mmCIF file of C-alpha atoms and ligand atoms in Angstrom:
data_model
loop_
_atom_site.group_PDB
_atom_site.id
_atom_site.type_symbol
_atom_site.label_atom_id
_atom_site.label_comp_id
_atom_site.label_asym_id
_atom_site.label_seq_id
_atom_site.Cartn_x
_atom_site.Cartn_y
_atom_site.Cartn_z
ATOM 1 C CA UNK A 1333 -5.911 23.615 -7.437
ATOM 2 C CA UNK A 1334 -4.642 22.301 -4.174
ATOM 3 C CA UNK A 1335 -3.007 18.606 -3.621
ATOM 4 C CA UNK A 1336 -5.009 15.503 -4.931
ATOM 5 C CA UNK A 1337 -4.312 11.912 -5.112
ATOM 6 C CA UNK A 1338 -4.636 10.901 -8.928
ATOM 7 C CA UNK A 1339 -5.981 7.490 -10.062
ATOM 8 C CA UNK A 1340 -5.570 6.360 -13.610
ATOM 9 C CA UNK A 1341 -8.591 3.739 -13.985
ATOM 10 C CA UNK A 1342 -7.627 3.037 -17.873
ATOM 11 C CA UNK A 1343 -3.980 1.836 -16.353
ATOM 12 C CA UNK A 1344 -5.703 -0.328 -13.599
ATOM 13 C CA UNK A 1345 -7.541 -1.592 -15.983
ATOM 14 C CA UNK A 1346 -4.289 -3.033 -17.434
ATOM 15 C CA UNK A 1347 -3.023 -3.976 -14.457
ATOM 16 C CA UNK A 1348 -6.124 -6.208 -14.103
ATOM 17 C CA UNK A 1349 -5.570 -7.478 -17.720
ATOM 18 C CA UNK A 1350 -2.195 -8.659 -16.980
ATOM 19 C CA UNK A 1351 -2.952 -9.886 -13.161
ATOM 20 C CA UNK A 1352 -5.614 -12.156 -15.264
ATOM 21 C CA UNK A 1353 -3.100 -13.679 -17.732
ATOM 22 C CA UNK A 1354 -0.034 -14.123 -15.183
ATOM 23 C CA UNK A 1355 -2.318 -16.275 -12.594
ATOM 24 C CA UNK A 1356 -4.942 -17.816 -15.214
ATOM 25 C CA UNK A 1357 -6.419 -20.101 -15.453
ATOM 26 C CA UNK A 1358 -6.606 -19.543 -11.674
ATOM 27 C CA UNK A 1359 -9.014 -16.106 -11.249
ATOM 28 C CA UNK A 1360 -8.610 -13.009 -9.706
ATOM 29 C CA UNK A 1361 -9.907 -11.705 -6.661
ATOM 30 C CA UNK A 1362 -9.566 -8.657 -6.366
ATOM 31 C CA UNK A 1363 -8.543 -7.403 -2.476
ATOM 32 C CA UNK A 1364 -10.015 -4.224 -1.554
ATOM 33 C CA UNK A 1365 -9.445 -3.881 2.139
ATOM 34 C CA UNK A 1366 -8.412 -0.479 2.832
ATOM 35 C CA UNK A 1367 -10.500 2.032 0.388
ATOM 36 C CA UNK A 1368 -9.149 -0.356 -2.015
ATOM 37 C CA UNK A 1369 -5.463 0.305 -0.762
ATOM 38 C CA UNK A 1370 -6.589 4.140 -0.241
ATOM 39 C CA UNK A 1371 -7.394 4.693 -3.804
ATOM 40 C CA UNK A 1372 -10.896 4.816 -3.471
ATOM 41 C CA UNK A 1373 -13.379 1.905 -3.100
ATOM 42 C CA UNK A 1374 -16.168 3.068 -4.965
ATOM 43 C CA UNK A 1375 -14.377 3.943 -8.182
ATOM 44 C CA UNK A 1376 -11.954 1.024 -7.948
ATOM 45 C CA UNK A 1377 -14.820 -1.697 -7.585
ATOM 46 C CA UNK A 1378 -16.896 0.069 -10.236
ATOM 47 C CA UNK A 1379 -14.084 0.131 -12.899
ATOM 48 C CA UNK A 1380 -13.013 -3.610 -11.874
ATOM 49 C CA UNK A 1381 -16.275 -4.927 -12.233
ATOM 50 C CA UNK A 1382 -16.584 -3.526 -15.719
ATOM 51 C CA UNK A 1383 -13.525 -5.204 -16.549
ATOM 52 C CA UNK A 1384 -14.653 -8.800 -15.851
ATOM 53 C CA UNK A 1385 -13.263 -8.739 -12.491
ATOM 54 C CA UNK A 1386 -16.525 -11.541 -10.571
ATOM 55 C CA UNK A 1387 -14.427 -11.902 -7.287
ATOM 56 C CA UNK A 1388 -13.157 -9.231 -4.590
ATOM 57 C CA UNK A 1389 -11.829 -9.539 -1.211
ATOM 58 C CA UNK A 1390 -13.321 -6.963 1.131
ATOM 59 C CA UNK A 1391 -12.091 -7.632 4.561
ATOM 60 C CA UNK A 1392 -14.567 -6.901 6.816
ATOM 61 C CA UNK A 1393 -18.758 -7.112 6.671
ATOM 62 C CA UNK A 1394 -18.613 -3.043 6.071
ATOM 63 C CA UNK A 1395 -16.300 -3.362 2.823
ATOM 64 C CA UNK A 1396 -18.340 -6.303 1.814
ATOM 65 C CA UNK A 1397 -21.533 -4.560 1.926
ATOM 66 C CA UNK A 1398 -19.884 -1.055 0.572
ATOM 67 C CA UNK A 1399 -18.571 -3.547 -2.703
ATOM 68 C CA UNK A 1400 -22.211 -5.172 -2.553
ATOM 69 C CA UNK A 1401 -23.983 -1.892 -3.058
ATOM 70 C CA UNK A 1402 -21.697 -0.828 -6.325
ATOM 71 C CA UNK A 1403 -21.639 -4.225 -7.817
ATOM 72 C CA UNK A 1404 -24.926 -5.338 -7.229
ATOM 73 C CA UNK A 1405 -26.355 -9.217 -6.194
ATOM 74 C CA UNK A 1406 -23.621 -11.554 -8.913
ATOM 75 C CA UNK A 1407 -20.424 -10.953 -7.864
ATOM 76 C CA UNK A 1408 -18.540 -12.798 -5.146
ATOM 77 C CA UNK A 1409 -17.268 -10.931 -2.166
ATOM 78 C CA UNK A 1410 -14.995 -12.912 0.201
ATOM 79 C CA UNK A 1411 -14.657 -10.746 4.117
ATOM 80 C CA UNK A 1412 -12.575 -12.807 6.515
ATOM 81 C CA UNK A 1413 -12.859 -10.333 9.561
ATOM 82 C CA UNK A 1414 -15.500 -11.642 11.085
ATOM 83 C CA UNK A 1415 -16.088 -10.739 15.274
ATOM 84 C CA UNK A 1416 -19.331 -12.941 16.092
ATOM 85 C CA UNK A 1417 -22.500 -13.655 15.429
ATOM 86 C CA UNK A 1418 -23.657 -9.983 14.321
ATOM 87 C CA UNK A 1419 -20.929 -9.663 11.591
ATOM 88 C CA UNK A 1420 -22.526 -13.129 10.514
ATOM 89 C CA UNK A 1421 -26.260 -12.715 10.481
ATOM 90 C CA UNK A 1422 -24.757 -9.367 8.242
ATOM 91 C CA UNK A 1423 -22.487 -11.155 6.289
ATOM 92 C CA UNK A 1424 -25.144 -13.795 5.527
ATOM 93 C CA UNK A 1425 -28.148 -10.956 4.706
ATOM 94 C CA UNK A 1426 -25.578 -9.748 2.212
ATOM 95 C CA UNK A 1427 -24.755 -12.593 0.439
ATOM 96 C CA UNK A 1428 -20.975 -12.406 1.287
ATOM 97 C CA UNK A 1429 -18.581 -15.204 1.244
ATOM 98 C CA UNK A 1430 -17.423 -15.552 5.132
ATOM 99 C CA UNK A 1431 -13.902 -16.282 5.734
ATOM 100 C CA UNK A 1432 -14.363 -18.283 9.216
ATOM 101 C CA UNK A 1433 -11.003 -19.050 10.866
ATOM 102 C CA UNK A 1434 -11.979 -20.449 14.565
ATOM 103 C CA UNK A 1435 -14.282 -22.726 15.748
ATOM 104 C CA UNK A 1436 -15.611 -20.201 18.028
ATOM 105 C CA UNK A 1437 -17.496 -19.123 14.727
ATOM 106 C CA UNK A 1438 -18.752 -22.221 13.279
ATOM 107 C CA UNK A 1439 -20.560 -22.460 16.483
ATOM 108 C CA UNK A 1440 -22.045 -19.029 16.661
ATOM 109 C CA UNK A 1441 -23.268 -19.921 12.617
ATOM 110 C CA UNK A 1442 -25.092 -23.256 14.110
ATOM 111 C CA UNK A 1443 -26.791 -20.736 16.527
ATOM 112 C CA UNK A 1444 -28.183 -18.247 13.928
ATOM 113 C CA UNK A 1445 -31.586 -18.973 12.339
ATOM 114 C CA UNK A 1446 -31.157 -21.141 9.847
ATOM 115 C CA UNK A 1447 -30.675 -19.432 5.910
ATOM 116 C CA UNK A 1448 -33.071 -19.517 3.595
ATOM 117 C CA UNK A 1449 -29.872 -20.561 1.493
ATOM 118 C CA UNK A 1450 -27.049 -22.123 3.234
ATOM 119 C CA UNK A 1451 -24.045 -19.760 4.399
ATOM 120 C CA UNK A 1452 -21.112 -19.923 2.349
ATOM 121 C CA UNK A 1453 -18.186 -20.898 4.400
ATOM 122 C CA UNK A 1454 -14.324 -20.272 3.877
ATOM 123 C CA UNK A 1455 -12.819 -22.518 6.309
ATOM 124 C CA UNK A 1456 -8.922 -21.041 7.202
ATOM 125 C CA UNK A 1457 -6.277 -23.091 8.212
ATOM 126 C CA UNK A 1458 -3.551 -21.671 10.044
ATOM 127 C CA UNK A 1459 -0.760 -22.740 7.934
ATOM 128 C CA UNK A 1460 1.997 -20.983 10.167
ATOM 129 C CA UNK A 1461 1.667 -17.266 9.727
ATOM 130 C CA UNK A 1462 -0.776 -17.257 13.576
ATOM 131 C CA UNK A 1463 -2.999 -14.537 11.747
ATOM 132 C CA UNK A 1464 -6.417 -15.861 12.726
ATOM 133 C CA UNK A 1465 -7.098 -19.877 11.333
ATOM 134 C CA UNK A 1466 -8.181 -22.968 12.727
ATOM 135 C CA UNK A 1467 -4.815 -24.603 14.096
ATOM 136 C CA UNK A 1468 -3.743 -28.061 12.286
ATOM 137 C CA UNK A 1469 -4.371 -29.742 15.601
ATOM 138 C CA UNK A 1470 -8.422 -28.823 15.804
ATOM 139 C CA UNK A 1471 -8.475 -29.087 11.874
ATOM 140 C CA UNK A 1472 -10.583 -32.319 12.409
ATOM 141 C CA UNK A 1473 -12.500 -30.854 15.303
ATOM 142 C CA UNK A 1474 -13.290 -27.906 12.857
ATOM 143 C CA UNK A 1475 -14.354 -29.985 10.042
ATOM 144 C CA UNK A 1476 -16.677 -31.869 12.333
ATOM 145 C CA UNK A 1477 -18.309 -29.135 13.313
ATOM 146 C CA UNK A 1478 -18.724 -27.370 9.663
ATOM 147 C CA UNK A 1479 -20.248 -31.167 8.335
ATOM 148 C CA UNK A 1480 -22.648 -30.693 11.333
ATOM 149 C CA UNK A 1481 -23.793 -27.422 9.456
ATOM 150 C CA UNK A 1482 -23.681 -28.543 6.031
ATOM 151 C CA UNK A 1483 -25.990 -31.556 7.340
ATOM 152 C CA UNK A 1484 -28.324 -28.612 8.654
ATOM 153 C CA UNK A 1485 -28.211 -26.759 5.558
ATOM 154 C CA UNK A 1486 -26.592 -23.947 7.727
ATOM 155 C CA UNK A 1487 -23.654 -24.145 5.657
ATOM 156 C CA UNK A 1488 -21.825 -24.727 2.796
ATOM 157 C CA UNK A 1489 -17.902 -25.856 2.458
ATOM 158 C CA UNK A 1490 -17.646 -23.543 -0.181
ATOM 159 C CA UNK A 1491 -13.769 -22.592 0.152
ATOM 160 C CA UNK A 1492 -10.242 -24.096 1.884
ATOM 161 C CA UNK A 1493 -8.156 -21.008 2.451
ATOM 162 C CA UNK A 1494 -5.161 -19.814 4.062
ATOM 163 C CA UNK A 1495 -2.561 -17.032 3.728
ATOM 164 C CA UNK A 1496 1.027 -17.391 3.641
ATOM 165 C CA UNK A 1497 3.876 -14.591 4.583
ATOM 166 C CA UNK A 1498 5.411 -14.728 0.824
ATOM 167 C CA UNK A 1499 8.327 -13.912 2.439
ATOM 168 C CA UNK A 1500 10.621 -16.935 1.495
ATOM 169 C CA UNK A 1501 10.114 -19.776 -0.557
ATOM 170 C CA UNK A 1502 10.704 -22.149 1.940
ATOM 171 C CA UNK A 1503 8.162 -21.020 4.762
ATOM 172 C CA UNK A 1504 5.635 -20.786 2.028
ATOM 173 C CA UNK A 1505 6.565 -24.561 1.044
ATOM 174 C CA UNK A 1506 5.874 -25.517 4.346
ATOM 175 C CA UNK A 1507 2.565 -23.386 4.175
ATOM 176 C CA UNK A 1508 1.614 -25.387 0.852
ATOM 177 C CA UNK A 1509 2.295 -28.495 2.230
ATOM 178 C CA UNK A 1510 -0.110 -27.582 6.154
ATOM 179 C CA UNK A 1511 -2.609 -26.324 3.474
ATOM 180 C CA UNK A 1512 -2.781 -29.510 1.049
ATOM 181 C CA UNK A 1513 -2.875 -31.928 4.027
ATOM 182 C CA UNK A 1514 -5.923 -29.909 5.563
ATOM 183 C CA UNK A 1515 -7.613 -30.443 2.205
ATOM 184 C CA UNK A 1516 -6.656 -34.419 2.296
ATOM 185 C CA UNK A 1517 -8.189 -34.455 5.876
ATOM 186 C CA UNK A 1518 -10.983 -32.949 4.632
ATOM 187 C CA UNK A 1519 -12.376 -34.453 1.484
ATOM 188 C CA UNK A 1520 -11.283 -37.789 3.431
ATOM 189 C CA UNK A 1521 -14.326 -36.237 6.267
ATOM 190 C CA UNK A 1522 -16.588 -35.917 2.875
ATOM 191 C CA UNK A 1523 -16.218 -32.507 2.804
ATOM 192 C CA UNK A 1524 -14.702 -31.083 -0.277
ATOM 193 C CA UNK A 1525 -14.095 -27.340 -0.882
ATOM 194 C CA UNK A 1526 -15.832 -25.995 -4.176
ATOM 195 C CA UNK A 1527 -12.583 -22.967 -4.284
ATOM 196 C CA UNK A 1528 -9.654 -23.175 -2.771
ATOM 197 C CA UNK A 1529 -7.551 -20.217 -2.300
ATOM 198 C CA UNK A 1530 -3.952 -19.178 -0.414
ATOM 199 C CA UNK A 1531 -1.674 -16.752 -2.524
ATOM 200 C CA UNK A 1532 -1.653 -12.941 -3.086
ATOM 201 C CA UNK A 1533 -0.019 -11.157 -5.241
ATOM 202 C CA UNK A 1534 3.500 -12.252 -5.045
ATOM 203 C CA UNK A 1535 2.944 -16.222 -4.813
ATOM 204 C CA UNK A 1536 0.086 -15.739 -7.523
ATOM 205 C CA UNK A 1537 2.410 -14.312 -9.757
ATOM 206 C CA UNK A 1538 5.600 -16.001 -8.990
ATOM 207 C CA UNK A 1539 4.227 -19.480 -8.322
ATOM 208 C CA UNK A 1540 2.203 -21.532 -10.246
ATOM 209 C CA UNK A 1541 1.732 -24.413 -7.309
ATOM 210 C CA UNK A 1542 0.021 -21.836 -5.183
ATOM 211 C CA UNK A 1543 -2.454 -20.352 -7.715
ATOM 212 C CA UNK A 1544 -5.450 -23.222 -6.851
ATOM 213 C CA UNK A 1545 -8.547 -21.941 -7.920
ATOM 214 C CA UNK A 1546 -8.678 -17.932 -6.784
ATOM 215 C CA UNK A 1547 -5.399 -15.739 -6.047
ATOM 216 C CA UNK A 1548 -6.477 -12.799 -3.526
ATOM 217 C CA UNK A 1549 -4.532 -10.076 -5.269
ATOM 218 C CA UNK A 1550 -3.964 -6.492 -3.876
ATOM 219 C CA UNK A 1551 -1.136 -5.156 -4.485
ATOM 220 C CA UNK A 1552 -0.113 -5.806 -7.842
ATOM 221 C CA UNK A 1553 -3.795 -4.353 -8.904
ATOM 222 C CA UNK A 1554 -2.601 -1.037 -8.269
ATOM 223 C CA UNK A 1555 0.682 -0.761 -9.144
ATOM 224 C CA UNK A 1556 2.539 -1.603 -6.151
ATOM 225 C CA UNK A 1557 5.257 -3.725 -6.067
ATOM 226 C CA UNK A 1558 7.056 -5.591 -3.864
ATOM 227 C CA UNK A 1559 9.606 -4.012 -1.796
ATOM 228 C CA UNK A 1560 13.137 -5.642 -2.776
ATOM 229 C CA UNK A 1561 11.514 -7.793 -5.188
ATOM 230 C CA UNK A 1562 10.877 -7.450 -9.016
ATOM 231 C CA UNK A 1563 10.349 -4.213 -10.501
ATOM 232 C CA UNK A 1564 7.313 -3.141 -12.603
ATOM 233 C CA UNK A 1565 8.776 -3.114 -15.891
ATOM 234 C CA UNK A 1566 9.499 -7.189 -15.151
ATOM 235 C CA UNK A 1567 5.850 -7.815 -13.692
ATOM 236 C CA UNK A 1568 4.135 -6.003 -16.056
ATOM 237 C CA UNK A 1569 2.185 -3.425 -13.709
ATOM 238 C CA UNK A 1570 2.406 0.450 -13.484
ATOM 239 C CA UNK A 1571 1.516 2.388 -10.426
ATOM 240 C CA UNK A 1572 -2.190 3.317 -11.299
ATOM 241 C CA UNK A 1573 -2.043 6.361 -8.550
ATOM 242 C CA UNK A 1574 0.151 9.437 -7.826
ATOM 243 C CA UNK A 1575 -0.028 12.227 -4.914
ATOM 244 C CA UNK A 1576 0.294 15.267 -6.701
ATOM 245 C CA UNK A 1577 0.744 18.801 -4.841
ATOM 246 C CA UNK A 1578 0.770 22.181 -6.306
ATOM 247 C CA UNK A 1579 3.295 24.657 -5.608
ATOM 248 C CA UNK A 1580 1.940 27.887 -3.225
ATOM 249 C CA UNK A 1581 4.732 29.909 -2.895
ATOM 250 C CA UNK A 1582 8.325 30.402 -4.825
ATOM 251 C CA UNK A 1583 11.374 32.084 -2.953
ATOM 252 C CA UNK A 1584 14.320 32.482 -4.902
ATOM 253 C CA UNK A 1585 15.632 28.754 -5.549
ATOM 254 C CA UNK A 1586 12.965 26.911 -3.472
ATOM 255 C CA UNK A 1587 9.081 26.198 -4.219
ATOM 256 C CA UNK A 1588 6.878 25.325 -1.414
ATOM 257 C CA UNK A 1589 4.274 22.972 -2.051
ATOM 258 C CA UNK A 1590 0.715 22.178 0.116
ATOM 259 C CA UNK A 1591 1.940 18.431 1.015
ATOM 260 C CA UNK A 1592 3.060 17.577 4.430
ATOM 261 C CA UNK A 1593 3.820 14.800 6.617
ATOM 262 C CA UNK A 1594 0.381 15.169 8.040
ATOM 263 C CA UNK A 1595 -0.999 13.928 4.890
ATOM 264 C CA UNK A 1596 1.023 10.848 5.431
ATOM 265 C CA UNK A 1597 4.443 11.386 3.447
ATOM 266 C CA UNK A 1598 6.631 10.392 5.934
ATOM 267 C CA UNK A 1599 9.418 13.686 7.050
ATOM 268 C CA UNK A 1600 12.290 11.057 7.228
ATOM 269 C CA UNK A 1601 12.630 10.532 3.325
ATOM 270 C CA UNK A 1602 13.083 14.653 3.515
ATOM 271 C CA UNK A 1603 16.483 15.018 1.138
ATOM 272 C CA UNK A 1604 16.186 11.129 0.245
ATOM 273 C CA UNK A 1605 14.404 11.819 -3.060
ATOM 274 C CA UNK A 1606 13.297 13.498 -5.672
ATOM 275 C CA UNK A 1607 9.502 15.007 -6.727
ATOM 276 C CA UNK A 1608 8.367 15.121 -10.422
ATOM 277 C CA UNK A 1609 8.152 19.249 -11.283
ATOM 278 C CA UNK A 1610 7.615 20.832 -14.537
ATOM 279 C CA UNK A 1611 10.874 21.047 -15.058
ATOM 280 C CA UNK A 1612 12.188 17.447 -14.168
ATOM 281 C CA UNK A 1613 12.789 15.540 -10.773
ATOM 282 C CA UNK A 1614 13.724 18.226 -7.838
ATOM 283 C CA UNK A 1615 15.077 16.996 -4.231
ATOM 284 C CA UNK A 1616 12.707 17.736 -1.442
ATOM 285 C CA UNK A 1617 14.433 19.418 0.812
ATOM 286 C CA UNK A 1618 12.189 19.304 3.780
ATOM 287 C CA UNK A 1619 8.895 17.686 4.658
ATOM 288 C CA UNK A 1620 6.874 19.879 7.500
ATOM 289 C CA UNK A 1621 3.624 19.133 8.841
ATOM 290 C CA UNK A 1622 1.316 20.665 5.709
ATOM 291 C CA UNK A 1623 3.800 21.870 3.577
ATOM 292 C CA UNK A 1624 7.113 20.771 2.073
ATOM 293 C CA UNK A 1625 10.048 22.503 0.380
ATOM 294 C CA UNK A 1626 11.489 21.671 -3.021
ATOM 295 C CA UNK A 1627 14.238 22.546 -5.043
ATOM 296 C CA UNK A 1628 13.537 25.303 -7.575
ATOM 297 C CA UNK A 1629 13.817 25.465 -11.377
ATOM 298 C CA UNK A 1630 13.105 28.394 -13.364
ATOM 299 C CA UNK A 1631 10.079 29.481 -14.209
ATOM 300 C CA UNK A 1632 8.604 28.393 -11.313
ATOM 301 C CA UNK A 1633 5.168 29.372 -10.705
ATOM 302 C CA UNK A 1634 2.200 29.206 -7.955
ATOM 303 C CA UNK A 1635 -0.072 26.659 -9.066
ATOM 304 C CA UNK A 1636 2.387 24.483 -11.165
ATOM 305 C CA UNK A 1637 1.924 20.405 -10.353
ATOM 306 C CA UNK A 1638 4.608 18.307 -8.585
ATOM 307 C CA UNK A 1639 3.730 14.407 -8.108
ATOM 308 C CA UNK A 1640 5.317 13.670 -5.006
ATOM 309 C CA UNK A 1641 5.199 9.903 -5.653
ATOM 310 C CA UNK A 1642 3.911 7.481 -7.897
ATOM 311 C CA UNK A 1643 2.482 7.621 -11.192
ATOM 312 C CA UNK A 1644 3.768 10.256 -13.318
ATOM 313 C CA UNK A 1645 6.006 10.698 -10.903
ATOM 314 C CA UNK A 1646 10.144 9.878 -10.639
ATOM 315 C CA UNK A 1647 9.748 7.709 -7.208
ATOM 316 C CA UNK A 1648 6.961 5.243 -6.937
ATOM 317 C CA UNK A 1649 5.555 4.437 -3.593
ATOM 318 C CA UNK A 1650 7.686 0.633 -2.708
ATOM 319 C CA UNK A 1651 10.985 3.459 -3.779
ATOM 320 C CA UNK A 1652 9.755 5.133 -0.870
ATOM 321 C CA UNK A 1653 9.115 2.305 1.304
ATOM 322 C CA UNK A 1654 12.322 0.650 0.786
ATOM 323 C CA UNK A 1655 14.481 3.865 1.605
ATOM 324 C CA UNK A 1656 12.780 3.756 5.659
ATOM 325 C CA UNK A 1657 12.198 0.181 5.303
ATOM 326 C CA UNK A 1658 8.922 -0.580 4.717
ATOM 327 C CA UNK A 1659 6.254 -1.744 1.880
ATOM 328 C CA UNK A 1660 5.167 0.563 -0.859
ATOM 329 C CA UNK A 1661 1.381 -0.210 0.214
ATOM 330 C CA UNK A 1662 2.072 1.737 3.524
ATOM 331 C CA UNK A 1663 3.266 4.378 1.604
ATOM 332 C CA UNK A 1664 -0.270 4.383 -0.258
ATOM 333 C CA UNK A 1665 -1.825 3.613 2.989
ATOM 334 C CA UNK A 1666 -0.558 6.595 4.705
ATOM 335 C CA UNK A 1667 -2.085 8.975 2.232
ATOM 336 C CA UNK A 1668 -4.450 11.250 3.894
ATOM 337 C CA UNK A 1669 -8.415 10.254 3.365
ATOM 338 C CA UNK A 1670 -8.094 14.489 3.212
ATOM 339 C CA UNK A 1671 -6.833 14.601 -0.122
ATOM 340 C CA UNK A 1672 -9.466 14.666 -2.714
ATOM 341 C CA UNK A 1673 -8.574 11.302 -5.202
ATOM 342 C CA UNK A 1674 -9.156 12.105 -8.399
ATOM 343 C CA UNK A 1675 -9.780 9.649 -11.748
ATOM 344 C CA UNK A 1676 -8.733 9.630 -14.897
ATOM 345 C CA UNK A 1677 -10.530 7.312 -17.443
ATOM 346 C CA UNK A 1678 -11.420 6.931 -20.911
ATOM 347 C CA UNK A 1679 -13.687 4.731 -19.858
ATOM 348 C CA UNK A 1680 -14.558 0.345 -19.446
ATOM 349 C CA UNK A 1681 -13.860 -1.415 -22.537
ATOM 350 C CA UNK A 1682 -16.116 -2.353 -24.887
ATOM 351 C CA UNK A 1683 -18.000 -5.652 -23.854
ATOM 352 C CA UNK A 1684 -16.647 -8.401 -25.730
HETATM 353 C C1 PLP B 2677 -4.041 -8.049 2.060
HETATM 354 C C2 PLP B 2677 -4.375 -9.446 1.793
HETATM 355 C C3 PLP B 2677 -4.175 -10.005 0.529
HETATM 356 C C4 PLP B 2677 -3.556 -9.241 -0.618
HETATM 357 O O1 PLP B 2677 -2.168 -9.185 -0.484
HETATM 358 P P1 PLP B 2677 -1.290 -8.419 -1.604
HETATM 359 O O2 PLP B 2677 0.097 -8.771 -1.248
HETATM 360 O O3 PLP B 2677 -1.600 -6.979 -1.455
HETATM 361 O O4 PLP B 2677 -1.696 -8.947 -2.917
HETATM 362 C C5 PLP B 2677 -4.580 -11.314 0.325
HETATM 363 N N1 PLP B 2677 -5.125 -12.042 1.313
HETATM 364 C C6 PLP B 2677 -5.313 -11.542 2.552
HETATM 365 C C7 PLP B 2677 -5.918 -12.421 3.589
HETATM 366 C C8 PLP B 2677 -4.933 -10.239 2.830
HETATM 367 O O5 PLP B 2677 -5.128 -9.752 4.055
#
């Protein structure tokens, strides 16, 4: 065996079981961007489809089609990268939801043959985070345009959406309040949003105000939580993946194992923590390019499994992050596309 990344789709499924009940009745959508936060897209979309999950947010017009062609024509798929008129001639031929966040776009949509049905438009206001969204100032200039294209029947004002640092309560306040006041403005212009939709996972789970009708959740699907925040145990999630490596040589009281930095576990945690052996958590000592050094234990053998982080392992990707000061999902993130993932399932539940 050589290293793998290990996916547990029976504990995702939890995860997605208890994402539903902590945000309900608002539903999930299920964020995706990534390779589904690198733990595979295909396998990830599959499994969450099974599970009842109808909504996922894909990013970009490639995602959306790659979720399109595992789920098949019902479910919802929200991309909100979106470069010009290309992405939305695709976007449309796919049936995607289209995250449009300047006007630039609306006008490129009233410039595309006309639908057979109309386009369904996410309008984003900029509610302070400067990430793409139509600014409060040209909200009315925006919605002018979009009822020219719902007049058309080029579009549809299918969602109001934003997205909001969840950084401190305070900022996001002020984000709620941009957000409600662009939905005001709006159904006051006749237009009124069928979904509305501006937490992930930490507002979803920590604040019922934000929830609306959809909470774009990432994150907390898989496991990860927030760095400095609340700990699994207290949210209810478990990592659903863990980078396991296999030991390929033993010398004296240190094992070598076929994990690197260049398959993205960063060499400044080397000596900050501990990997998951046979024989209980032992330090890593040193974190080289394709290999790293552990600690021994006795017994130790070529071929024996050490999870490096994450499930079944002693340090979970955000205990990572926070010792370099960063977020557990670049920790996922960073591991290499190289490294075979590998699942673990007893399978969808039974339809109920
Ligand atoms: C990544 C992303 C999310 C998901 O955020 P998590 O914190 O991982 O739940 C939601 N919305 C948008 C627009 C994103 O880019």
């Amino acid at each position: 065996m050589s290293a793998i990344y290990q996916v547990d789709l029976d504990a995702f499924a939890r995860n997605l079981a208890r994402v539903r009940a902590a945000i309900a009745p608002a539903r999930h959508m299920l964020v995706v961007k990534d390779d589904a936060y690198a733990h595979g897209l295909e396998r990830i979309v599959e499994r969450a489809w099974a599970e009842g999950v109808e909504w996922f947010g894909a990013f970009d017009v490639a995602t959306g089609r790659a979720v399109r062609a595992v789920v098949g024509p019902e479910a919802r798929i929200f991309v909100w990268l979106l470069g010009g008129p290309q992405d939305l001639a695709d976007g449309i031929a796919d049936d995607l939801d289209l995250g449009i966040g300047d006007e630039a776009l609306l006008d490129d949509l009233a410039h595309l043959p006309v639908p057979s049905t109309p386009a369904r438009v996410h309008l984003k206001i900029d509610t302070g985070l400067h990430r793409n969204g139509i600014r409060p100032e040209r909200w009315s200039a925006a919605l002018e345009l979009l009822s020219g294209l719902v007049d058309s029947g080029v579009a549809r004002f299918e969602g109001l959406w934003s997205h909001i640092a969840e950084a401190s309560d305070a900022d996001d306040d002020d984000a709620r309040e941009i957000f409600l006041a662009a939905r005001s403005t709006a159904v006051a212009a006749g237009l009124s949003p069928t979904f509305s939709h501006l937490a992930a996972s930490a507002a979803g789970f920590a604040r019922a105000p934000f929830r609306e009708d959809l909470v774009r959740v990432g994150a907390f699907s898989y496991g990860i939580r927030p760095a400095g925040g609340p700990g699994e145990a207290e949210l209810g999630i478990e990592p659903i993946g863990g980078l396991v490596a296999t030991v390929t040589d033993v010398d004296a009281d240190r094992v070598r194992v076929d994990i690197g930095h260049l398959h993205g576990v960063p060499s400044a945690l080397a000596g900050r923590f501990s990997a998951t052996t046979p024989a209980g958590p032992r330090r890593v000592l040193a974190i080289e390019p394709t290999t790293s050094v552990i600690d021994g234990w006795p017994g130790a053998a070529e071929g024996d499994e050490v999870t490096v982080f994450g499930r079944g392992g002693a340090a979970s990707a955000t205990d990572l992050a926070e010792m370099i000061d960063t977020i557990g999902e670049e920790i996922a993130l960073r591991v290499s596309p190289n490294i075979p993932r590998r699942y673990t399932a007893n399978g969808p539940r039974p339809a109920q």
